[in-house]
mmCIF file of C-alpha atoms in Angstrom:
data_model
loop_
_atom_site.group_PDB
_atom_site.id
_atom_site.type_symbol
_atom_site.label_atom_id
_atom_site.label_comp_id
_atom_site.label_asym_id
_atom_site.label_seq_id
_atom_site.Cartn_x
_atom_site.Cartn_y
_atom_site.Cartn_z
ATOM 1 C CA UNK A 1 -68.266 -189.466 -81.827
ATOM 2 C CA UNK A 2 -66.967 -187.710 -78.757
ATOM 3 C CA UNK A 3 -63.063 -188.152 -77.452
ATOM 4 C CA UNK A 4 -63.132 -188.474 -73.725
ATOM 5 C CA UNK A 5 -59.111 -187.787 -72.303
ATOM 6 C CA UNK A 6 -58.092 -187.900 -68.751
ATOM 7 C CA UNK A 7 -54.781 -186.247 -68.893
ATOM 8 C CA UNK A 8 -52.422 -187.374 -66.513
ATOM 9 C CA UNK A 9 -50.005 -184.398 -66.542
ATOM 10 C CA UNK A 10 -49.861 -181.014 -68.884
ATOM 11 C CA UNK A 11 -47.854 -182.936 -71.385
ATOM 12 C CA UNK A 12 -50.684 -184.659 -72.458
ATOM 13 C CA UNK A 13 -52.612 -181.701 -73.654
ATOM 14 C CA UNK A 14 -51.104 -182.508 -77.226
ATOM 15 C CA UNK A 15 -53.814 -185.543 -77.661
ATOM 16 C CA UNK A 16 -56.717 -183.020 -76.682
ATOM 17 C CA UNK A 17 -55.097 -180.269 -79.777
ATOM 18 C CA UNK A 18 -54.822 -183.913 -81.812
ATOM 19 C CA UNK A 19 -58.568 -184.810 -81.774
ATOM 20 C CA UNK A 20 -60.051 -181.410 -81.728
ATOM 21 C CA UNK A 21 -58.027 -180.335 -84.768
ATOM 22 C CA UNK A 22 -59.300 -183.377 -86.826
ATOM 23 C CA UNK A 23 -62.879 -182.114 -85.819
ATOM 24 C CA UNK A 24 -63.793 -184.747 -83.119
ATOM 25 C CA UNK A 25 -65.753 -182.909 -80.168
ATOM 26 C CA UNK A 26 -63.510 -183.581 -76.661
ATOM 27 C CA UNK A 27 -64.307 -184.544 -73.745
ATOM 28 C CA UNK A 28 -61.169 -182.926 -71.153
ATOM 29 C CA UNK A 29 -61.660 -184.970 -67.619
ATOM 30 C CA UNK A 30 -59.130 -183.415 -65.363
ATOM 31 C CA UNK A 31 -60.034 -184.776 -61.980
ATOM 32 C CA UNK A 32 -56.961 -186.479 -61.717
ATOM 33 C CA UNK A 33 -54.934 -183.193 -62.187
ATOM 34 C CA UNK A 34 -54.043 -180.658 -59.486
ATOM 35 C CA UNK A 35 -55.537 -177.177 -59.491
ATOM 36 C CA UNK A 36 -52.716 -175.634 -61.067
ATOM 37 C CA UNK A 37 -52.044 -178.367 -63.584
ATOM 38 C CA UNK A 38 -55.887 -178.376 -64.701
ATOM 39 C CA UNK A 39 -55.994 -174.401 -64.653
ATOM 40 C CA UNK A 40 -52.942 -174.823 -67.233
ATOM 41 C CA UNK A 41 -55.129 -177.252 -69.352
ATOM 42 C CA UNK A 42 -58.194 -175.359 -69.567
ATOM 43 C CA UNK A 43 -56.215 -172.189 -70.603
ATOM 44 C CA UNK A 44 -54.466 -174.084 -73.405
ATOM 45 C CA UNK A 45 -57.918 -175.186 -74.416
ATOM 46 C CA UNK A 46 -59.430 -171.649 -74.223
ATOM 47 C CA UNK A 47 -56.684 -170.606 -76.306
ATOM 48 C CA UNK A 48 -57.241 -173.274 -78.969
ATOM 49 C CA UNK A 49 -61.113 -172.905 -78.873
ATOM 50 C CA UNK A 50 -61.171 -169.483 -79.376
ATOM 51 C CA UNK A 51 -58.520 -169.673 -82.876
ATOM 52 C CA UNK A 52 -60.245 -172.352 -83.925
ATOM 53 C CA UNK A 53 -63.853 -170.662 -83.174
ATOM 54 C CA UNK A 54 -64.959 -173.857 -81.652
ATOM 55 C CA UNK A 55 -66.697 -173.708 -78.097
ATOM 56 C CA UNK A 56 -65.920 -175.141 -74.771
ATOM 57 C CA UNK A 57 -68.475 -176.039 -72.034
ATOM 58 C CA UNK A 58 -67.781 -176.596 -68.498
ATOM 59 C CA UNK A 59 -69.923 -180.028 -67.660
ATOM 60 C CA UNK A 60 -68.403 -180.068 -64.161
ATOM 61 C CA UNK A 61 -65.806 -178.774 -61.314
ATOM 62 C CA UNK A 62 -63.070 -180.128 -63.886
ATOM 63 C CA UNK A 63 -64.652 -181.745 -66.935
ATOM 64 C CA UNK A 64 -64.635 -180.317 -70.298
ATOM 65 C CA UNK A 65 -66.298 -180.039 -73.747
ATOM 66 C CA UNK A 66 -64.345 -178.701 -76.720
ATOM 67 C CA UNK A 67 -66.289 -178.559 -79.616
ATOM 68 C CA UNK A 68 -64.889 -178.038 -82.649
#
């Protein structure tokens, strides 16, 4: 099972730490987000990724894969 989020601010990037945590691959759709906002987002996620040795692959312009 795969989590798909569409964040609708940075304050939302709690659900994507959530569901990757518990070891459920996510799906990050950030079209909705500014530039700056989803650069923010992505970062966090690189930064949780990489402590968690997971992986993240970019499916498109602003969409996401974290894998735990």
């Amino acid at each position: 099972m795969v989590k798909s989020l569409r964040p609708q601010n940075y304050n939302e990037v709690l659900y994507v730490g959530h569901f990757f945590r518990k070891g459920v691959p996510v799906l990050m759709d950030l079209t909705d987000l500014p530039d700056g906002d989803a650069k923010r987002l992505v970062d966090f996620a690189t930064g949780l990724v990489f402590g968690r040795g997971g992986a993240l692959d970019r499916v498109d312009r602003k969409l996401f894969l974290l894998q735990p």
